[in-house]
């Protein structure tokens, strides 16, 4: 049976300010398909901080530690960076929107920063790259990626607080940013695939399944939706924008919707076969690039043109040596326009708009003030968040 969903009319967006506010982002062209061999041979997606950048970060951190304000009340003035350091951060974001759809920015001095120093510095760095998005049920805008004893493939399970191998997926934002503080004793390798190349392989091998992947699948929010939203949403794996490629896949959440919600449509045989084919192709050596993150690395992935996973890992016994990364989900000023029907999930599909995240139930007035204020600082279109779809209350709201 088809689930009927009522759609609320979109709120009128506020006026758009120029997206170049605060400095120009370099133009690295459009994302394109790539293979693991091409990424291995061409390292133009890897940038490195120079000593003067590191010195500027130390200076900004020293200032930030005197500010005495919660992170959500910070502005760029609370983490003041010189023009050259701002420029390399903009270049890193621009690299994610170009040829490779990703960037690795190396050389952050996490070996001399405490955990709290790293947290402060990372938030300050993020202020120059985009607007942070909420990531979980608690609406946290910065999360710790480390094994906290969580379970991955269970109802409501998330991967970032486990040591499990993860399914290929993309995060719910324009750019997912991972700062590596400490590596595991063994394992924990990052895997990245070009979703454009994945699309092209499906078109070459099974063009009959390509049409299926352009049709909606239902996905579970895993309990991290806003209380006003249903616990699942329909979205195609490959988007249907007339000019911009975009993909969104997370098999674990698609399986969870089938398992937990009998009212959503059951997969057809072709839908299941298409997901199996994606799994096979993403795991293959031709498309899958293995990236070993080192201490001080900042990995930035464009969620619409890459998919990523992680191998399982073994940790150290000593708590001070355990694997630890800090994660930001960013809406960025130079993001692409998304398919119109993806507004059910992203709310605002305009290029460069503040969008994405998993709203959760802990959104505060302080966060609402932060995202609007910082959107203005970055010159990004901003629309006050309101769900496009309301949850069932006996009958669907608005029906």
mmCIF file of C-alpha atoms in Angstrom:
data_model
loop_
_atom_site.group_PDB
_atom_site.id
_atom_site.type_symbol
_atom_site.label_atom_id
_atom_site.label_comp_id
_atom_site.label_asym_id
_atom_site.label_seq_id
_atom_site.Cartn_x
_atom_site.Cartn_y
_atom_site.Cartn_z
ATOM 1 C CA UNK A 1 0.000 0.000 0.000
ATOM 2 C CA UNK A 2 1.199 3.531 -0.776
ATOM 3 C CA UNK A 3 1.614 5.824 2.193
ATOM 4 C CA UNK A 4 -0.145 9.149 1.666
ATOM 5 C CA UNK A 5 1.825 12.190 2.747
ATOM 6 C CA UNK A 6 0.497 15.718 3.102
ATOM 7 C CA UNK A 7 2.804 18.555 2.120
ATOM 8 C CA UNK A 8 2.741 21.912 3.833
ATOM 9 C CA UNK A 9 3.184 25.002 1.646
ATOM 10 C CA UNK A 10 6.738 26.311 1.766
ATOM 11 C CA UNK A 11 7.432 29.344 3.912
ATOM 12 C CA UNK A 12 8.537 32.435 2.048
ATOM 13 C CA UNK A 13 12.347 32.519 2.109
ATOM 14 C CA UNK A 14 14.226 35.570 3.247
ATOM 15 C CA UNK A 15 16.196 37.668 0.807
ATOM 16 C CA UNK A 16 19.470 36.194 -0.448
ATOM 17 C CA UNK A 17 22.699 38.000 0.297
ATOM 18 C CA UNK A 18 25.737 37.604 -1.969
ATOM 19 C CA UNK A 19 27.395 34.226 -1.378
ATOM 20 C CA UNK A 20 30.873 35.726 -1.677
ATOM 21 C CA UNK A 21 30.589 37.519 1.679
ATOM 22 C CA UNK A 22 33.794 37.203 3.680
ATOM 23 C CA UNK A 23 36.036 36.366 0.711
ATOM 24 C CA UNK A 24 35.865 34.578 -2.622
ATOM 25 C CA UNK A 25 35.820 30.803 -2.887
ATOM 26 C CA UNK A 26 38.076 29.427 -5.642
ATOM 27 C CA UNK A 27 36.363 27.813 -8.624
ATOM 28 C CA UNK A 28 37.441 24.184 -9.024
ATOM 29 C CA UNK A 29 34.902 23.328 -11.706
ATOM 30 C CA UNK A 30 32.184 20.715 -11.454
ATOM 31 C CA UNK A 31 32.318 17.307 -9.726
ATOM 32 C CA UNK A 32 33.107 14.426 -12.073
ATOM 33 C CA UNK A 33 33.271 10.638 -11.886
ATOM 34 C CA UNK A 34 36.527 9.163 -10.629
ATOM 35 C CA UNK A 35 38.041 5.765 -9.925
ATOM 36 C CA UNK A 36 40.230 4.706 -7.014
ATOM 37 C CA UNK A 37 43.266 4.660 -9.312
ATOM 38 C CA UNK A 38 42.658 8.240 -10.469
ATOM 39 C CA UNK A 39 42.387 9.498 -6.893
ATOM 40 C CA UNK A 40 45.559 7.619 -5.985
ATOM 41 C CA UNK A 41 47.516 9.088 -8.898
ATOM 42 C CA UNK A 42 46.292 12.697 -8.717
ATOM 43 C CA UNK A 43 46.663 14.231 -5.251
ATOM 44 C CA UNK A 44 45.273 17.656 -6.111
ATOM 45 C CA UNK A 45 42.488 17.026 -3.574
ATOM 46 C CA UNK A 46 45.069 17.023 -0.730
ATOM 47 C CA UNK A 47 46.059 20.365 0.820
ATOM 48 C CA UNK A 48 48.499 21.018 3.666
ATOM 49 C CA UNK A 49 48.700 23.785 6.224
ATOM 50 C CA UNK A 50 51.908 25.805 6.141
ATOM 51 C CA UNK A 51 53.727 26.813 9.361
ATOM 52 C CA UNK A 52 52.229 30.304 9.131
ATOM 53 C CA UNK A 53 48.713 28.800 9.020
ATOM 54 C CA UNK A 54 49.453 26.757 12.136
ATOM 55 C CA UNK A 55 50.810 29.827 13.905
ATOM 56 C CA UNK A 56 47.611 31.706 13.030
ATOM 57 C CA UNK A 57 45.508 28.880 14.462
ATOM 58 C CA UNK A 58 47.454 28.916 17.732
ATOM 59 C CA UNK A 59 46.977 32.678 17.959
ATOM 60 C CA UNK A 60 43.234 32.429 17.249
ATOM 61 C CA UNK A 61 42.836 29.654 19.825
ATOM 62 C CA UNK A 62 44.632 31.691 22.483
ATOM 63 C CA UNK A 63 42.151 34.496 21.877
ATOM 64 C CA UNK A 64 39.134 32.159 21.805
ATOM 65 C CA UNK A 65 40.046 30.778 25.232
ATOM 66 C CA UNK A 66 39.534 34.272 26.680
ATOM 67 C CA UNK A 67 36.092 34.779 25.102
ATOM 68 C CA UNK A 68 34.008 33.041 27.747
ATOM 69 C CA UNK A 69 30.967 32.479 25.521
ATOM 70 C CA UNK A 70 29.150 29.273 24.527
ATOM 71 C CA UNK A 71 30.217 28.047 21.069
ATOM 72 C CA UNK A 72 26.844 28.841 19.503
ATOM 73 C CA UNK A 73 27.318 32.499 20.400
ATOM 74 C CA UNK A 74 30.690 32.752 18.696
ATOM 75 C CA UNK A 75 31.292 34.783 15.577
ATOM 76 C CA UNK A 76 34.424 34.847 13.429
ATOM 77 C CA UNK A 77 35.691 37.691 15.635
ATOM 78 C CA UNK A 78 35.948 35.203 18.502
ATOM 79 C CA UNK A 79 38.365 33.058 16.462
ATOM 80 C CA UNK A 80 40.210 35.690 14.404
ATOM 81 C CA UNK A 81 42.207 34.279 11.506
ATOM 82 C CA UNK A 82 44.459 36.106 9.075
ATOM 83 C CA UNK A 83 43.566 36.316 5.377
ATOM 84 C CA UNK A 84 45.922 33.520 4.318
ATOM 85 C CA UNK A 85 44.449 31.002 6.768
ATOM 86 C CA UNK A 86 40.905 31.978 5.867
ATOM 87 C CA UNK A 87 41.843 31.489 2.215
ATOM 88 C CA UNK A 88 43.077 27.924 2.658
ATOM 89 C CA UNK A 89 39.874 27.007 4.509
ATOM 90 C CA UNK A 90 37.829 28.429 1.641
ATOM 91 C CA UNK A 91 40.035 26.549 -0.811
ATOM 92 C CA UNK A 92 39.351 23.308 1.053
ATOM 93 C CA UNK A 93 35.580 23.811 0.819
ATOM 94 C CA UNK A 94 35.889 24.774 -2.850
ATOM 95 C CA UNK A 95 37.820 21.551 -3.499
ATOM 96 C CA UNK A 96 34.853 19.535 -2.198
ATOM 97 C CA UNK A 97 32.601 21.201 -4.771
ATOM 98 C CA UNK A 98 34.983 20.581 -7.664
ATOM 99 C CA UNK A 99 36.450 17.660 -9.599
ATOM 100 C CA UNK A 100 36.920 15.213 -6.739
ATOM 101 C CA UNK A 101 34.043 16.092 -4.415
ATOM 102 C CA UNK A 102 36.388 15.842 -1.436
ATOM 103 C CA UNK A 103 39.413 17.398 0.222
ATOM 104 C CA UNK A 104 41.970 16.281 2.794
ATOM 105 C CA UNK A 105 43.491 19.243 4.635
ATOM 106 C CA UNK A 106 46.514 18.091 6.640
ATOM 107 C CA UNK A 107 48.628 19.513 9.417
ATOM 108 C CA UNK A 108 46.346 20.647 12.253
ATOM 109 C CA UNK A 109 48.420 20.643 15.490
ATOM 110 C CA UNK A 110 46.203 18.281 17.473
ATOM 111 C CA UNK A 111 49.264 16.691 19.074
ATOM 112 C CA UNK A 112 49.794 19.851 21.147
ATOM 113 C CA UNK A 113 46.126 20.721 21.650
ATOM 114 C CA UNK A 114 44.140 19.199 24.477
ATOM 115 C CA UNK A 115 40.774 17.665 23.644
ATOM 116 C CA UNK A 116 39.041 20.847 24.762
ATOM 117 C CA UNK A 117 41.493 23.008 22.780
ATOM 118 C CA UNK A 118 40.779 20.922 19.680
ATOM 119 C CA UNK A 119 37.060 21.293 20.204
ATOM 120 C CA UNK A 120 37.336 25.081 20.495
ATOM 121 C CA UNK A 121 39.677 25.380 17.517
ATOM 122 C CA UNK A 122 37.554 23.106 15.359
ATOM 123 C CA UNK A 123 34.419 25.121 16.014
ATOM 124 C CA UNK A 124 36.303 28.306 15.181
ATOM 125 C CA UNK A 125 37.633 26.783 11.963
ATOM 126 C CA UNK A 126 34.119 25.694 11.022
ATOM 127 C CA UNK A 127 32.846 29.268 11.292
ATOM 128 C CA UNK A 128 34.872 30.105 8.189
ATOM 129 C CA UNK A 129 33.596 27.151 6.166
ATOM 130 C CA UNK A 130 29.846 26.957 6.726
ATOM 131 C CA UNK A 131 26.884 26.783 9.088
ATOM 132 C CA UNK A 132 26.887 23.804 11.479
ATOM 133 C CA UNK A 133 23.906 21.459 11.324
ATOM 134 C CA UNK A 134 22.360 19.299 14.092
ATOM 135 C CA UNK A 135 23.419 15.660 13.909
ATOM 136 C CA UNK A 136 21.389 13.472 16.252
ATOM 137 C CA UNK A 137 18.395 13.133 18.596
ATOM 138 C CA UNK A 138 19.973 15.591 21.017
ATOM 139 C CA UNK A 139 20.480 18.130 18.161
ATOM 140 C CA UNK A 140 24.239 18.295 18.827
ATOM 141 C CA UNK A 141 26.153 20.389 16.279
ATOM 142 C CA UNK A 142 29.533 18.809 17.047
ATOM 143 C CA UNK A 143 29.813 15.097 17.763
ATOM 144 C CA UNK A 144 32.549 12.769 18.958
ATOM 145 C CA UNK A 145 33.270 9.907 16.587
ATOM 146 C CA UNK A 146 34.581 7.239 18.918
ATOM 147 C CA UNK A 147 33.527 3.865 20.299
ATOM 148 C CA UNK A 148 31.135 4.537 23.149
ATOM 149 C CA UNK A 149 29.708 1.022 23.156
ATOM 150 C CA UNK A 150 26.846 1.784 20.772
ATOM 151 C CA UNK A 151 25.168 -0.700 18.450
ATOM 152 C CA UNK A 152 25.099 -0.028 14.728
ATOM 153 C CA UNK A 153 22.484 -2.165 12.981
ATOM 154 C CA UNK A 154 19.771 -1.942 15.616
ATOM 155 C CA UNK A 155 16.645 0.173 15.838
ATOM 156 C CA UNK A 156 17.808 3.766 16.229
ATOM 157 C CA UNK A 157 21.463 2.711 15.878
ATOM 158 C CA UNK A 158 24.089 5.119 14.566
ATOM 159 C CA UNK A 159 27.615 4.281 13.471
ATOM 160 C CA UNK A 160 29.652 7.134 14.905
ATOM 161 C CA UNK A 161 29.576 5.829 18.506
ATOM 162 C CA UNK A 162 30.604 2.248 17.634
ATOM 163 C CA UNK A 163 33.713 0.454 16.368
ATOM 164 C CA UNK A 164 31.697 -1.369 13.687
ATOM 165 C CA UNK A 165 32.275 -1.542 9.957
ATOM 166 C CA UNK A 166 29.805 0.867 8.364
ATOM 167 C CA UNK A 167 27.637 0.601 5.276
ATOM 168 C CA UNK A 168 28.415 3.065 2.521
ATOM 169 C CA UNK A 169 26.387 6.197 3.122
ATOM 170 C CA UNK A 170 26.488 9.969 2.913
ATOM 171 C CA UNK A 171 25.820 12.332 5.797
ATOM 172 C CA UNK A 172 22.834 14.675 5.999
ATOM 173 C CA UNK A 173 24.595 17.891 5.028
ATOM 174 C CA UNK A 174 26.421 19.585 2.165
ATOM 175 C CA UNK A 175 29.856 18.704 3.555
ATOM 176 C CA UNK A 176 30.774 16.310 6.356
ATOM 177 C CA UNK A 177 33.974 17.385 8.126
ATOM 178 C CA UNK A 178 36.015 14.971 10.251
ATOM 179 C CA UNK A 179 38.964 16.158 12.337
ATOM 180 C CA UNK A 180 41.226 13.271 13.351
ATOM 181 C CA UNK A 181 42.623 13.608 16.901
ATOM 182 C CA UNK A 182 43.756 10.022 17.408
ATOM 183 C CA UNK A 183 43.835 6.888 15.298
ATOM 184 C CA UNK A 184 42.891 3.332 16.315
ATOM 185 C CA UNK A 185 45.276 0.570 17.296
ATOM 186 C CA UNK A 186 44.281 -1.102 14.030
ATOM 187 C CA UNK A 187 41.558 -0.629 11.421
ATOM 188 C CA UNK A 188 39.219 2.320 11.082
ATOM 189 C CA UNK A 189 40.208 3.053 7.480
ATOM 190 C CA UNK A 190 38.025 5.537 5.611
ATOM 191 C CA UNK A 191 36.540 4.361 2.288
ATOM 192 C CA UNK A 192 35.241 6.800 -0.317
ATOM 193 C CA UNK A 193 33.408 6.233 -3.615
ATOM 194 C CA UNK A 194 32.375 8.686 -6.311
ATOM 195 C CA UNK A 195 28.596 8.407 -6.509
ATOM 196 C CA UNK A 196 28.794 9.815 -10.058
ATOM 197 C CA UNK A 197 31.033 6.911 -11.053
ATOM 198 C CA UNK A 198 28.644 4.568 -9.254
ATOM 199 C CA UNK A 199 25.732 5.922 -11.288
ATOM 200 C CA UNK A 200 27.710 5.481 -14.497
ATOM 201 C CA UNK A 201 28.560 1.876 -13.643
ATOM 202 C CA UNK A 202 24.912 1.043 -13.015
ATOM 203 C CA UNK A 203 24.026 2.673 -16.337
ATOM 204 C CA UNK A 204 26.662 0.552 -18.078
ATOM 205 C CA UNK A 205 25.923 -2.774 -16.396
ATOM 206 C CA UNK A 206 22.199 -2.648 -15.582
ATOM 207 C CA UNK A 207 20.435 0.276 -17.253
ATOM 208 C CA UNK A 208 17.117 -1.365 -16.359
ATOM 209 C CA UNK A 209 17.899 -0.774 -12.657
ATOM 210 C CA UNK A 210 18.922 2.840 -13.130
ATOM 211 C CA UNK A 211 15.303 3.930 -13.495
ATOM 212 C CA UNK A 212 14.484 2.159 -10.217
ATOM 213 C CA UNK A 213 17.181 4.134 -8.387
ATOM 214 C CA UNK A 214 15.674 7.388 -9.625
ATOM 215 C CA UNK A 215 12.405 6.489 -7.901
ATOM 216 C CA UNK A 216 11.710 7.041 -4.166
ATOM 217 C CA UNK A 217 12.793 4.604 -1.475
ATOM 218 C CA UNK A 218 11.613 5.065 2.094
ATOM 219 C CA UNK A 219 14.284 5.702 4.720
ATOM 220 C CA UNK A 220 14.134 5.769 8.526
ATOM 221 C CA UNK A 221 15.245 8.848 10.452
ATOM 222 C CA UNK A 222 16.437 6.413 13.160
ATOM 223 C CA UNK A 223 14.587 8.508 15.725
ATOM 224 C CA UNK A 224 16.505 11.716 14.979
ATOM 225 C CA UNK A 225 13.675 13.596 13.264
ATOM 226 C CA UNK A 226 11.971 16.693 14.622
ATOM 227 C CA UNK A 227 9.007 15.701 16.833
ATOM 228 C CA UNK A 228 6.634 17.188 14.226
ATOM 229 C CA UNK A 229 7.898 14.908 11.440
ATOM 230 C CA UNK A 230 7.038 11.300 10.560
ATOM 231 C CA UNK A 231 9.753 8.764 11.461
ATOM 232 C CA UNK A 232 10.578 8.096 7.784
ATOM 233 C CA UNK A 233 10.848 9.974 4.503
ATOM 234 C CA UNK A 234 10.772 9.137 0.765
ATOM 235 C CA UNK A 235 13.802 10.044 -1.351
ATOM 236 C CA UNK A 236 15.328 8.655 -4.518
ATOM 237 C CA UNK A 237 18.851 7.212 -4.410
ATOM 238 C CA UNK A 238 19.809 9.193 -7.510
ATOM 239 C CA UNK A 239 18.279 12.663 -7.779
ATOM 240 C CA UNK A 240 16.226 13.954 -10.690
ATOM 241 C CA UNK A 241 17.536 17.498 -10.995
ATOM 242 C CA UNK A 242 17.715 18.487 -14.686
ATOM 243 C CA UNK A 243 21.311 19.765 -14.433
ATOM 244 C CA UNK A 244 22.931 18.843 -11.096
ATOM 245 C CA UNK A 245 23.881 15.302 -10.134
ATOM 246 C CA UNK A 246 23.056 14.302 -6.556
ATOM 247 C CA UNK A 247 22.870 10.942 -4.800
ATOM 248 C CA UNK A 248 21.726 9.868 -1.359
ATOM 249 C CA UNK A 249 22.016 6.293 -0.088
ATOM 250 C CA UNK A 250 22.188 4.598 3.293
ATOM 251 C CA UNK A 251 21.056 0.987 3.082
ATOM 252 C CA UNK A 252 20.891 0.561 6.847
ATOM 253 C CA UNK A 253 18.245 3.269 7.080
ATOM 254 C CA UNK A 254 16.331 1.880 4.096
ATOM 255 C CA UNK A 255 16.289 -1.554 5.721
ATOM 256 C CA UNK A 256 15.167 0.028 9.004
ATOM 257 C CA UNK A 257 12.163 1.640 7.310
ATOM 258 C CA UNK A 258 11.123 -1.767 5.932
ATOM 259 C CA UNK A 259 11.652 -3.412 9.325
ATOM 260 C CA UNK A 260 10.074 -0.827 11.612
ATOM 261 C CA UNK A 261 7.210 0.709 9.633
ATOM 262 C CA UNK A 262 4.720 -1.699 8.045
ATOM 263 C CA UNK A 263 2.811 1.191 6.471
ATOM 264 C CA UNK A 264 5.614 2.147 4.058
ATOM 265 C CA UNK A 265 5.622 0.440 0.636
ATOM 266 C CA UNK A 266 7.492 -2.863 0.493
ATOM 267 C CA UNK A 267 10.496 -3.035 -1.793
ATOM 268 C CA UNK A 268 9.906 -4.529 -5.184
ATOM 269 C CA UNK A 269 12.275 -7.240 -6.380
ATOM 270 C CA UNK A 270 13.915 -4.670 -8.642
ATOM 271 C CA UNK A 271 14.464 -2.234 -5.750
ATOM 272 C CA UNK A 272 16.172 -4.899 -3.665
ATOM 273 C CA UNK A 273 18.271 -6.005 -6.638
ATOM 274 C CA UNK A 274 19.334 -2.412 -7.308
ATOM 275 C CA UNK A 275 20.565 -1.958 -3.727
ATOM 276 C CA UNK A 276 22.462 -5.255 -3.939
ATOM 277 C CA UNK A 277 24.171 -4.026 -7.098
ATOM 278 C CA UNK A 278 25.182 -0.768 -5.415
ATOM 279 C CA UNK A 279 26.690 -2.692 -2.498
ATOM 280 C CA UNK A 280 28.674 -4.885 -4.877
ATOM 281 C CA UNK A 281 30.009 -1.968 -6.905
ATOM 282 C CA UNK A 282 30.907 0.216 -3.905
ATOM 283 C CA UNK A 283 32.926 -2.568 -2.307
ATOM 284 C CA UNK A 284 34.957 -3.219 -5.456
ATOM 285 C CA UNK A 285 38.570 -2.109 -5.826
ATOM 286 C CA UNK A 286 37.829 -0.143 -8.999
ATOM 287 C CA UNK A 287 35.584 2.459 -7.348
ATOM 288 C CA UNK A 288 36.464 2.277 -3.652
ATOM 289 C CA UNK A 289 39.388 4.402 -2.485
ATOM 290 C CA UNK A 290 40.873 3.558 0.932
ATOM 291 C CA UNK A 291 42.041 6.625 2.841
ATOM 292 C CA UNK A 292 44.075 6.325 6.024
ATOM 293 C CA UNK A 293 43.394 9.375 8.185
ATOM 294 C CA UNK A 294 46.322 10.566 10.289
ATOM 295 C CA UNK A 295 46.419 12.756 13.381
ATOM 296 C CA UNK A 296 45.789 16.347 12.366
ATOM 297 C CA UNK A 297 43.918 15.473 9.167
ATOM 298 C CA UNK A 298 40.657 17.205 8.296
ATOM 299 C CA UNK A 299 38.614 15.124 5.854
ATOM 300 C CA UNK A 300 35.902 17.009 3.952
ATOM 301 C CA UNK A 301 33.389 15.120 1.785
ATOM 302 C CA UNK A 302 30.691 16.489 -0.510
ATOM 303 C CA UNK A 303 27.677 14.418 0.470
ATOM 304 C CA UNK A 304 25.940 14.660 -2.912
ATOM 305 C CA UNK A 305 28.752 13.247 -5.066
ATOM 306 C CA UNK A 306 30.589 10.879 -2.693
ATOM 307 C CA UNK A 307 29.620 7.964 -0.486
ATOM 308 C CA UNK A 308 31.802 6.813 2.383
ATOM 309 C CA UNK A 309 32.204 4.014 4.895
ATOM 310 C CA UNK A 310 34.707 2.842 7.481
ATOM 311 C CA UNK A 311 36.293 -0.473 8.325
ATOM 312 C CA UNK A 312 35.854 -1.936 11.798
ATOM 313 C CA UNK A 313 38.624 -1.046 14.225
ATOM 314 C CA UNK A 314 40.373 -2.293 17.351
ATOM 315 C CA UNK A 315 41.046 0.348 19.967
ATOM 316 C CA UNK A 316 43.728 0.817 22.602
ATOM 317 C CA UNK A 317 42.880 -0.044 26.195
ATOM 318 C CA UNK A 318 44.202 3.293 27.461
ATOM 319 C CA UNK A 319 41.378 5.862 27.266
ATOM 320 C CA UNK A 320 43.834 8.616 26.348
ATOM 321 C CA UNK A 321 44.924 6.694 23.241
ATOM 322 C CA UNK A 322 41.552 5.588 21.882
ATOM 323 C CA UNK A 323 40.481 6.537 18.369
ATOM 324 C CA UNK A 324 38.782 9.934 18.373
ATOM 325 C CA UNK A 325 37.517 12.211 15.622
ATOM 326 C CA UNK A 326 35.360 15.320 15.872
ATOM 327 C CA UNK A 327 32.568 15.735 13.339
ATOM 328 C CA UNK A 328 30.837 18.794 11.931
ATOM 329 C CA UNK A 329 28.006 18.740 9.415
ATOM 330 C CA UNK A 330 28.159 21.908 7.351
ATOM 331 C CA UNK A 331 25.862 23.813 5.037
ATOM 332 C CA UNK A 332 28.301 25.688 2.786
ATOM 333 C CA UNK A 333 27.901 28.917 0.792
ATOM 334 C CA UNK A 334 28.846 27.379 -2.579
ATOM 335 C CA UNK A 335 26.718 24.228 -2.454
ATOM 336 C CA UNK A 336 24.719 23.082 -5.465
ATOM 337 C CA UNK A 337 20.990 23.258 -6.019
ATOM 338 C CA UNK A 338 19.220 20.010 -5.076
ATOM 339 C CA UNK A 339 16.302 18.202 -6.748
ATOM 340 C CA UNK A 340 13.011 19.931 -5.992
ATOM 341 C CA UNK A 341 11.447 16.813 -4.444
ATOM 342 C CA UNK A 342 14.357 16.458 -2.003
ATOM 343 C CA UNK A 343 12.862 19.326 0.014
ATOM 344 C CA UNK A 344 10.993 16.670 1.996
ATOM 345 C CA UNK A 345 14.340 15.973 3.686
ATOM 346 C CA UNK A 346 16.546 19.042 3.147
ATOM 347 C CA UNK A 347 13.717 21.611 3.503
ATOM 348 C CA UNK A 348 15.570 24.242 1.408
ATOM 349 C CA UNK A 349 16.996 22.997 -1.907
ATOM 350 C CA UNK A 350 18.373 26.310 -3.197
ATOM 351 C CA UNK A 351 22.055 26.551 -4.059
ATOM 352 C CA UNK A 352 24.122 27.809 -1.137
ATOM 353 C CA UNK A 353 21.208 27.710 1.305
ATOM 354 C CA UNK A 354 21.324 26.739 4.966
ATOM 355 C CA UNK A 355 19.886 23.205 4.948
ATOM 356 C CA UNK A 356 20.308 19.647 6.093
ATOM 357 C CA UNK A 357 21.011 18.049 9.419
ATOM 358 C CA UNK A 358 18.917 15.716 11.553
ATOM 359 C CA UNK A 359 16.749 18.106 13.520
ATOM 360 C CA UNK A 360 16.353 16.013 16.665
ATOM 361 C CA UNK A 361 14.386 17.138 19.705
ATOM 362 C CA UNK A 362 16.943 19.430 21.356
ATOM 363 C CA UNK A 363 16.857 22.500 19.111
ATOM 364 C CA UNK A 364 17.406 25.524 21.328
ATOM 365 C CA UNK A 365 16.687 29.218 20.915
ATOM 366 C CA UNK A 366 20.460 29.694 21.020
ATOM 367 C CA UNK A 367 20.914 27.410 17.998
ATOM 368 C CA UNK A 368 18.131 29.136 16.060
ATOM 369 C CA UNK A 369 19.791 32.497 16.667
ATOM 370 C CA UNK A 370 23.206 31.095 15.688
ATOM 371 C CA UNK A 371 22.161 29.612 12.354
ATOM 372 C CA UNK A 372 20.339 32.742 11.215
ATOM 373 C CA UNK A 373 23.094 35.098 12.372
ATOM 374 C CA UNK A 374 25.871 32.989 10.863
ATOM 375 C CA UNK A 375 23.979 32.506 7.584
ATOM 376 C CA UNK A 376 23.902 36.278 7.287
ATOM 377 C CA UNK A 377 27.620 36.487 8.063
ATOM 378 C CA UNK A 378 28.384 34.018 5.248
ATOM 379 C CA UNK A 379 25.891 35.521 2.798
ATOM 380 C CA UNK A 380 23.787 32.347 2.606
ATOM 381 C CA UNK A 381 20.061 32.120 1.781
ATOM 382 C CA UNK A 382 18.143 31.301 4.947
ATOM 383 C CA UNK A 383 14.602 30.024 5.395
ATOM 384 C CA UNK A 384 13.157 29.514 8.858
ATOM 385 C CA UNK A 385 12.908 25.750 9.320
ATOM 386 C CA UNK A 386 9.462 24.181 9.022
ATOM 387 C CA UNK A 387 8.675 20.557 8.105
ATOM 388 C CA UNK A 388 7.371 19.893 4.611
ATOM 389 C CA UNK A 389 5.649 16.743 5.911
ATOM 390 C CA UNK A 390 3.775 16.318 9.190
ATOM 391 C CA UNK A 391 3.619 13.092 11.167
ATOM 392 C CA UNK A 392 0.516 10.983 11.580
ATOM 393 C CA UNK A 393 -1.852 11.836 14.402
ATOM 394 C CA UNK A 394 -4.582 9.279 13.786
ATOM 395 C CA UNK A 395 -4.713 10.690 10.243
ATOM 396 C CA UNK A 396 -1.908 12.565 8.578
ATOM 397 C CA UNK A 397 -1.790 16.214 9.655
ATOM 398 C CA UNK A 398 -3.175 18.560 7.054
ATOM 399 C CA UNK A 399 -4.937 15.775 5.145
#
